[in-house]
């Protein structure tokens, strides 16, 4: 059957009350030729007094969309209700008209200034910080409650898991902690000796190294290293289990993920970080002593004698008391970020990075607050 050319026929000249006539094949093959006509005549046809389908031979979804654009959805629905209209074409045209009527134009995005975007980002950051703080406090309470319940029941202690995590986050971290604090102790001693020499007080370099490492550097450097090394490991381990649905399997078996996964890691950190802090203190003072012996001609016997005459116990206790608090927060943040993983490898990486950043931030923030408090108290 030869396709009929589609047409849109206006009323004869002088007879404005006569209807417009639409007919022919309104199909995809004629779309390119029909579209310019539709765009040119749609205003006239939508305002015309009458429109009739004179001899509509064929129509498909492409032609129906042009008819909707030409006449409008509401008017096309009225026209196809004519009793002599083909039932199949009526259904097609009604379906297309209803579908195109539901497509409301998307409003243009408002143009925002740099200030608005900056304030919006600040607001989002503050809101995220608030939600993270609430989640951390809730997870802390859940962990403390589980910890108290396990401590009162020795049969539920996970000794094997605790020993494995102690080796991972404690024993394996000794070389890097020792090397780093030894080098930092040497640098502190060298800088202190350089400045104090201008005042003829090079001998006080010993006190500078001892006080700085016993009070601040020993625990702070150790906590930062453990935040980058161990918190990320905790997040990656628990996050991988979350992605593989192993945590769901643990819950299905009626076991507690907090008791099996979190508590052994928290206990391991509470044991390992104070020990590593003590090692860091000794290593830092050893590095400072080496610089004093080589650069300032202070023999080791004099170095130890100055340390014995100094009031080091108070600074040592202050540094050691910070270690369990830092350890608890680092382990808690690492485990919490692991439970937040959504299931993809990208999510594991994002939450691992977040765990490291949050842990280091919390360690430095608490250390600064503790330093201000202790300074005001005269301790």
Tab-separated table of C-alpha atoms in Angstrom:
chain	number	residue	atom	x	y	z
A	1	UNK	CA	0.000	0.000	0.000
A	2	UNK	CA	1.477	3.358	-1.049
A	3	UNK	CA	1.939	5.697	1.931
A	4	UNK	CA	-0.130	8.876	1.830
A	5	UNK	CA	1.613	12.179	2.362
A	6	UNK	CA	0.493	13.825	5.595
A	7	UNK	CA	-1.155	17.206	5.296
A	8	UNK	CA	-2.480	20.077	7.362
A	9	UNK	CA	-5.047	22.017	5.310
A	10	UNK	CA	-6.212	25.458	6.481
A	11	UNK	CA	-9.793	26.653	5.792
A	12	UNK	CA	-10.516	28.320	2.412
A	13	UNK	CA	-9.908	32.018	2.132
A	14	UNK	CA	-12.757	34.050	3.500
A	15	UNK	CA	-14.205	31.142	5.507
A	16	UNK	CA	-12.514	31.430	8.888
A	17	UNK	CA	-15.307	29.396	10.505
A	18	UNK	CA	-14.387	26.323	8.418
A	19	UNK	CA	-12.284	23.656	10.191
A	20	UNK	CA	-8.668	22.851	9.672
A	21	UNK	CA	-8.184	19.377	8.202
A	22	UNK	CA	-5.497	16.906	9.216
A	23	UNK	CA	-4.905	13.658	7.327
A	24	UNK	CA	-2.463	11.346	5.637
A	25	UNK	CA	0.163	9.115	7.230
A	26	UNK	CA	1.555	10.619	10.448
A	27	UNK	CA	4.416	8.180	10.863
A	28	UNK	CA	8.141	8.178	11.554
A	29	UNK	CA	8.981	8.190	7.828
A	30	UNK	CA	7.388	11.640	7.489
A	31	UNK	CA	8.682	13.035	10.784
A	32	UNK	CA	11.425	15.175	9.235
A	33	UNK	CA	9.020	16.913	6.843
A	34	UNK	CA	6.232	17.298	9.397
A	35	UNK	CA	8.224	18.789	12.254
A	36	UNK	CA	8.872	22.208	10.607
A	37	UNK	CA	5.190	22.487	9.683
A	38	UNK	CA	4.086	21.631	13.194
A	39	UNK	CA	6.420	24.229	14.731
A	40	UNK	CA	5.154	26.862	12.291
A	41	UNK	CA	1.410	26.114	12.665
A	42	UNK	CA	1.006	24.976	16.272
A	43	UNK	CA	0.068	28.451	17.491
A	44	UNK	CA	-2.591	28.851	14.778
A	45	UNK	CA	-4.056	25.392	15.313
A	46	UNK	CA	-4.215	25.626	19.101
A	47	UNK	CA	-6.208	28.840	18.726
A	48	UNK	CA	-8.316	27.638	15.746
A	49	UNK	CA	-12.073	27.293	16.122
A	50	UNK	CA	-12.318	23.790	14.677
A	51	UNK	CA	-10.010	20.943	13.683
A	52	UNK	CA	-11.069	17.638	12.120
A	53	UNK	CA	-9.218	14.499	11.147
A	54	UNK	CA	-10.325	14.303	7.518
A	55	UNK	CA	-8.568	11.144	6.408
A	56	UNK	CA	-6.007	10.012	8.948
A	57	UNK	CA	-4.612	6.922	7.241
A	58	UNK	CA	-1.912	5.795	9.663
A	59	UNK	CA	-0.326	7.041	12.870
A	60	UNK	CA	2.474	5.811	15.150
A	61	UNK	CA	4.056	7.147	18.337
A	62	UNK	CA	6.289	9.588	16.419
A	63	UNK	CA	3.288	11.039	14.554
A	64	UNK	CA	1.189	11.045	17.721
A	65	UNK	CA	3.856	13.095	19.533
A	66	UNK	CA	3.744	15.649	16.706
A	67	UNK	CA	-0.061	15.803	16.958
A	68	UNK	CA	0.202	16.441	20.695
A	69	UNK	CA	2.739	19.190	20.022
A	70	UNK	CA	0.477	20.617	17.303
A	71	UNK	CA	-2.862	20.576	19.133
A	72	UNK	CA	-2.021	20.199	22.799
A	73	UNK	CA	-2.813	17.227	25.028
A	74	UNK	CA	-6.201	18.450	26.231
A	75	UNK	CA	-7.551	19.334	22.781
A	76	UNK	CA	-6.290	16.106	21.201
A	77	UNK	CA	-8.146	14.102	23.879
A	78	UNK	CA	-11.376	15.890	22.903
A	79	UNK	CA	-10.893	15.388	19.157
A	80	UNK	CA	-10.269	11.640	19.333
A	81	UNK	CA	-13.583	11.122	21.143
A	82	UNK	CA	-15.425	11.463	17.821
A	83	UNK	CA	-17.665	8.377	17.319
A	84	UNK	CA	-16.278	7.547	13.868
A	85	UNK	CA	-12.647	7.597	15.034
A	86	UNK	CA	-10.746	4.296	14.812
A	87	UNK	CA	-10.553	2.620	18.218
A	88	UNK	CA	-6.903	1.533	17.902
A	89	UNK	CA	-5.720	4.978	16.852
A	90	UNK	CA	-7.803	6.577	19.602
A	91	UNK	CA	-6.057	4.404	22.217
A	92	UNK	CA	-2.598	5.226	20.821
A	93	UNK	CA	-3.247	8.959	20.669
A	94	UNK	CA	-4.734	9.016	24.177
A	95	UNK	CA	-1.744	7.104	25.582
A	96	UNK	CA	0.758	9.482	23.976
A	97	UNK	CA	-1.273	12.553	24.997
A	98	UNK	CA	-1.469	11.382	28.612
A	99	UNK	CA	2.256	10.556	28.699
A	100	UNK	CA	3.284	13.932	27.266
A	101	UNK	CA	0.884	15.779	29.546
A	102	UNK	CA	2.696	14.312	32.583
A	103	UNK	CA	6.047	15.632	31.384
A	104	UNK	CA	6.239	18.949	33.142
A	105	UNK	CA	9.206	21.080	32.083
A	106	UNK	CA	12.020	21.057	34.597
A	107	UNK	CA	12.585	24.477	36.153
A	108	UNK	CA	15.909	26.007	35.360
A	109	UNK	CA	18.436	25.688	38.142
A	110	UNK	CA	18.744	28.976	39.990
A	111	UNK	CA	22.017	30.729	39.501
A	112	UNK	CA	23.864	30.807	42.780
A	113	UNK	CA	26.754	32.993	43.736
A	114	UNK	CA	30.083	31.819	45.068
A	115	UNK	CA	29.069	33.017	48.528
A	116	UNK	CA	25.891	30.927	48.479
A	117	UNK	CA	27.806	27.825	47.392
A	118	UNK	CA	30.445	28.406	50.073
A	119	UNK	CA	27.829	28.813	52.787
A	120	UNK	CA	26.014	25.733	51.490
A	121	UNK	CA	29.182	23.633	51.691
A	122	UNK	CA	29.848	24.926	55.209
A	123	UNK	CA	26.306	24.022	56.245
A	124	UNK	CA	26.641	20.509	54.805
A	125	UNK	CA	29.970	20.034	56.587
A	126	UNK	CA	28.505	21.149	59.920
A	127	UNK	CA	25.487	18.865	59.464
A	128	UNK	CA	27.725	15.904	58.595
A	129	UNK	CA	29.871	16.655	61.636
A	130	UNK	CA	26.774	16.664	63.835
A	131	UNK	CA	25.568	13.321	62.457
A	132	UNK	CA	29.020	11.762	62.813
A	133	UNK	CA	29.259	12.980	66.405
A	134	UNK	CA	25.886	11.460	67.261
A	135	UNK	CA	26.790	8.172	65.587
A	136	UNK	CA	30.119	8.045	67.433
A	137	UNK	CA	28.481	8.693	70.807
A	138	UNK	CA	25.836	6.039	70.168
A	139	UNK	CA	28.434	3.511	69.045
A	140	UNK	CA	30.562	4.359	72.078
A	141	UNK	CA	27.659	3.642	74.414
A	142	UNK	CA	26.898	0.352	72.653
A	143	UNK	CA	30.552	-0.694	72.853
A	144	UNK	CA	30.870	0.218	76.543
A	145	UNK	CA	27.702	-1.716	77.384
A	146	UNK	CA	28.963	-4.780	75.495
A	147	UNK	CA	32.384	-4.400	77.110
A	148	UNK	CA	30.939	-4.433	80.620
A	149	UNK	CA	28.805	-7.450	79.797
A	150	UNK	CA	31.786	-9.401	78.460
A	151	UNK	CA	34.150	-8.466	81.293
A	152	UNK	CA	31.750	-9.972	83.821
A	153	UNK	CA	31.604	-13.256	81.862
A	154	UNK	CA	35.112	-14.670	81.283
A	155	UNK	CA	33.713	-17.523	79.173
A	156	UNK	CA	32.856	-15.015	76.459
A	157	UNK	CA	36.373	-13.589	76.207
A	158	UNK	CA	37.876	-13.964	72.722
A	159	UNK	CA	41.471	-14.673	73.713
A	160	UNK	CA	42.572	-15.967	70.301
A	161	UNK	CA	41.179	-12.942	68.461
A	162	UNK	CA	42.667	-10.615	71.082
A	163	UNK	CA	46.125	-12.184	70.692
A	164	UNK	CA	45.938	-11.913	66.896
A	165	UNK	CA	45.006	-8.227	67.018
A	166	UNK	CA	47.667	-7.550	69.641
A	167	UNK	CA	50.265	-8.923	67.271
A	168	UNK	CA	48.878	-6.926	64.369
A	169	UNK	CA	48.463	-3.529	66.008
A	170	UNK	CA	51.046	-3.851	68.782
A	171	UNK	CA	54.011	-6.082	68.066
A	172	UNK	CA	54.175	-5.349	64.341
A	173	UNK	CA	54.118	-1.602	65.031
A	174	UNK	CA	57.160	-1.576	67.325
A	175	UNK	CA	59.802	-1.069	64.570
A	176	UNK	CA	58.107	1.904	62.922
A	177	UNK	CA	57.258	3.518	66.267
A	178	UNK	CA	60.819	3.093	67.520
A	179	UNK	CA	62.431	4.429	64.365
A	180	UNK	CA	60.138	7.426	64.015
A	181	UNK	CA	60.356	8.581	67.628
A	182	UNK	CA	64.138	8.037	67.680
A	183	UNK	CA	64.513	10.353	64.676
A	184	UNK	CA	62.074	12.927	66.054
A	185	UNK	CA	63.912	12.874	69.393
A	186	UNK	CA	67.182	13.529	67.582
A	187	UNK	CA	65.625	16.412	65.614
A	188	UNK	CA	64.112	17.989	68.752
A	189	UNK	CA	67.440	17.757	70.554
A	190	UNK	CA	69.317	19.255	67.620
A	191	UNK	CA	66.880	22.180	67.234
A	192	UNK	CA	66.771	22.781	70.984
A	193	UNK	CA	70.553	22.756	71.253
A	194	UNK	CA	70.846	25.186	68.335
A	195	UNK	CA	68.529	27.745	69.934
A	196	UNK	CA	69.590	27.277	73.560
A	197	UNK	CA	73.257	27.668	72.612
A	198	UNK	CA	72.582	31.368	71.926
A	199	UNK	CA	71.705	31.766	75.611
A	200	UNK	CA	74.460	29.543	76.943
A	201	UNK	CA	71.856	27.016	78.126
A	202	UNK	CA	72.665	24.020	75.949
A	203	UNK	CA	72.552	21.741	78.972
A	204	UNK	CA	68.777	22.260	79.193
A	205	UNK	CA	68.376	20.386	75.914
A	206	UNK	CA	68.186	17.248	78.053
A	207	UNK	CA	65.175	18.609	79.937
A	208	UNK	CA	63.548	19.759	76.691
A	209	UNK	CA	63.762	16.305	75.131
A	210	UNK	CA	62.621	14.528	78.286
A	211	UNK	CA	59.649	16.818	78.969
A	212	UNK	CA	58.470	16.936	75.363
A	213	UNK	CA	58.518	13.167	74.861
A	214	UNK	CA	57.178	12.173	78.243
A	215	UNK	CA	54.348	14.676	78.146
A	216	UNK	CA	53.396	15.143	74.473
A	217	UNK	CA	55.452	13.677	71.648
A	218	UNK	CA	55.594	10.099	72.842
A	219	UNK	CA	51.852	9.550	73.088
A	220	UNK	CA	50.915	11.957	70.273
A	221	UNK	CA	53.232	10.500	67.624
A	222	UNK	CA	52.257	6.979	68.622
A	223	UNK	CA	48.539	7.766	68.469
A	224	UNK	CA	48.850	9.445	65.055
A	225	UNK	CA	50.800	6.495	63.671
A	226	UNK	CA	48.260	4.054	65.062
A	227	UNK	CA	45.419	6.138	63.628
A	228	UNK	CA	46.938	5.910	60.166
A	229	UNK	CA	48.062	2.309	60.480
A	230	UNK	CA	45.515	0.529	62.656
A	231	UNK	CA	42.276	2.512	62.328
A	232	UNK	CA	42.472	2.125	58.559
A	233	UNK	CA	43.107	-1.615	58.941
A	234	UNK	CA	40.079	-1.990	61.234
A	235	UNK	CA	37.859	-0.116	58.775
A	236	UNK	CA	39.076	-2.105	55.783
A	237	UNK	CA	38.648	-5.449	57.565
A	238	UNK	CA	35.140	-4.792	58.867
A	239	UNK	CA	34.147	-2.984	55.659
A	240	UNK	CA	35.191	-5.963	53.535
A	241	UNK	CA	33.156	-8.239	55.780
A	242	UNK	CA	30.193	-5.880	55.408
A	243	UNK	CA	30.569	-5.890	51.624
A	244	UNK	CA	30.721	-9.705	51.549
A	245	UNK	CA	27.643	-9.925	53.823
A	246	UNK	CA	29.626	-11.754	56.495
A	247	UNK	CA	28.267	-9.450	59.201
A	248	UNK	CA	24.721	-10.323	58.141
A	249	UNK	CA	25.688	-13.986	58.468
A	250	UNK	CA	26.981	-13.335	61.996
A	251	UNK	CA	23.670	-11.752	62.968
A	252	UNK	CA	21.766	-14.640	61.338
A	253	UNK	CA	23.645	-17.071	63.581
A	254	UNK	CA	22.441	-15.112	66.609
A	255	UNK	CA	25.885	-13.686	67.431
A	256	UNK	CA	26.802	-10.092	68.207
A	257	UNK	CA	29.092	-8.313	65.696
A	258	UNK	CA	30.111	-5.906	68.461
A	259	UNK	CA	31.281	-8.745	70.660
A	260	UNK	CA	33.024	-10.668	67.891
A	261	UNK	CA	34.534	-7.862	65.819
A	262	UNK	CA	34.728	-4.678	67.879
A	263	UNK	CA	35.649	-5.698	71.413
A	264	UNK	CA	38.797	-7.716	70.529
A	265	UNK	CA	40.099	-4.783	68.516
A	266	UNK	CA	39.270	-2.269	71.250
A	267	UNK	CA	40.921	-4.387	73.957
A	268	UNK	CA	43.972	-4.932	71.748
A	269	UNK	CA	44.349	-1.184	71.232
A	270	UNK	CA	43.859	-0.463	74.932
A	271	UNK	CA	46.728	-2.833	75.718
A	272	UNK	CA	49.027	-2.044	72.789
A	273	UNK	CA	48.949	1.762	72.683
A	274	UNK	CA	50.218	2.385	76.269
A	275	UNK	CA	53.037	-0.112	75.696
A	276	UNK	CA	53.933	1.515	72.384
A	277	UNK	CA	53.777	4.927	74.042
A	278	UNK	CA	56.289	3.806	76.667
A	279	UNK	CA	58.573	2.469	73.924
A	280	UNK	CA	58.206	5.763	72.034
A	281	UNK	CA	59.198	7.757	75.123
A	282	UNK	CA	62.328	5.681	75.642
A	283	UNK	CA	63.236	5.765	71.970
A	284	UNK	CA	62.754	9.532	71.705
A	285	UNK	CA	64.917	10.219	74.736
A	286	UNK	CA	67.517	7.808	73.356
A	287	UNK	CA	67.623	9.770	70.093
A	288	UNK	CA	67.944	13.017	72.032
A	289	UNK	CA	70.687	11.512	74.180
A	290	UNK	CA	72.630	10.468	71.101
A	291	UNK	CA	72.528	14.013	69.700
A	292	UNK	CA	73.552	15.423	73.084
A	293	UNK	CA	76.508	13.040	73.239
A	294	UNK	CA	77.681	13.761	69.689
A	295	UNK	CA	76.935	17.484	69.347
A	296	UNK	CA	76.978	18.901	72.881
A	297	UNK	CA	79.616	16.651	74.465
A	298	UNK	CA	77.176	15.588	77.156
A	299	UNK	CA	78.138	12.030	78.142
A	300	UNK	CA	75.487	9.457	78.819
A	301	UNK	CA	76.224	9.447	82.558
A	302	UNK	CA	75.584	13.198	82.801
A	303	UNK	CA	72.493	12.812	80.598
A	304	UNK	CA	71.044	10.175	82.956
A	305	UNK	CA	72.017	12.208	86.007
A	306	UNK	CA	70.106	15.250	84.725
A	307	UNK	CA	67.097	13.056	84.033
A	308	UNK	CA	67.202	11.645	87.567
A	309	UNK	CA	67.347	15.121	89.100
A	310	UNK	CA	64.327	16.277	87.059
A	311	UNK	CA	60.714	15.816	88.136
A	312	UNK	CA	59.817	13.428	85.313
A	313	UNK	CA	57.250	11.252	87.041
A	314	UNK	CA	54.445	13.804	86.714
A	315	UNK	CA	55.070	14.268	82.972
A	316	UNK	CA	55.354	10.527	82.479
A	317	UNK	CA	51.994	9.886	84.166
A	318	UNK	CA	50.297	12.638	82.167
A	319	UNK	CA	51.538	11.113	78.920
A	320	UNK	CA	50.586	7.580	79.891
A	321	UNK	CA	47.101	8.600	81.039
A	322	UNK	CA	46.344	9.966	77.574
A	323	UNK	CA	47.224	6.684	75.862
A	324	UNK	CA	44.113	4.617	76.836
A	325	UNK	CA	41.774	7.455	75.826
A	326	UNK	CA	43.434	7.822	72.431
A	327	UNK	CA	43.456	4.055	71.955
A	328	UNK	CA	39.739	3.755	72.696
A	329	UNK	CA	38.805	6.537	70.278
A	330	UNK	CA	41.034	5.259	67.468
A	331	UNK	CA	39.666	1.720	67.698
A	332	UNK	CA	36.090	2.999	68.012
A	333	UNK	CA	36.288	5.266	64.960
A	334	UNK	CA	37.968	2.575	62.865
A	335	UNK	CA	35.297	-0.002	63.680
A	336	UNK	CA	32.406	2.441	63.268
A	337	UNK	CA	33.549	3.502	59.790
A	338	UNK	CA	33.814	-0.162	58.856
A	339	UNK	CA	30.166	-0.724	59.771
A	340	UNK	CA	29.177	2.290	57.629
A	341	UNK	CA	30.485	0.668	54.422
A	342	UNK	CA	27.651	0.270	51.930
A	343	UNK	CA	28.979	-2.729	50.004
A	344	UNK	CA	31.219	-1.499	47.179
A	345	UNK	CA	34.988	-1.259	46.925
A	346	UNK	CA	34.694	2.510	46.510
A	347	UNK	CA	32.773	2.747	49.787
A	348	UNK	CA	35.486	0.751	51.568
A	349	UNK	CA	38.126	3.188	50.339
A	350	UNK	CA	36.098	6.274	51.255
A	351	UNK	CA	35.363	5.102	54.786
A	352	UNK	CA	38.956	3.975	55.305
A	353	UNK	CA	40.136	7.472	54.445
A	354	UNK	CA	37.434	8.940	56.679
A	355	UNK	CA	38.550	6.746	59.591
A	356	UNK	CA	42.148	7.951	59.332
A	357	UNK	CA	41.155	11.622	59.070
A	358	UNK	CA	38.672	11.451	61.950
A	359	UNK	CA	41.082	9.546	64.192
A	360	UNK	CA	43.960	11.964	63.678
A	361	UNK	CA	41.637	14.946	64.110
A	362	UNK	CA	40.191	13.604	67.363
A	363	UNK	CA	43.633	12.727	68.739
A	364	UNK	CA	45.052	16.184	68.062
A	365	UNK	CA	41.887	17.934	69.302
A	366	UNK	CA	41.808	16.021	72.586
A	367	UNK	CA	45.537	16.473	73.082
A	368	UNK	CA	45.186	20.229	72.617
A	369	UNK	CA	42.253	20.398	75.051
A	370	UNK	CA	44.163	18.308	77.587
A	371	UNK	CA	47.230	20.550	77.238
A	372	UNK	CA	45.136	23.682	77.859
A	373	UNK	CA	43.401	22.112	80.858
A	374	UNK	CA	46.634	20.859	82.417
A	375	UNK	CA	48.327	24.205	81.849
A	376	UNK	CA	45.500	26.042	83.608
A	377	UNK	CA	45.600	23.531	86.480
A	378	UNK	CA	49.353	23.955	86.826
A	379	UNK	CA	50.052	20.277	86.233
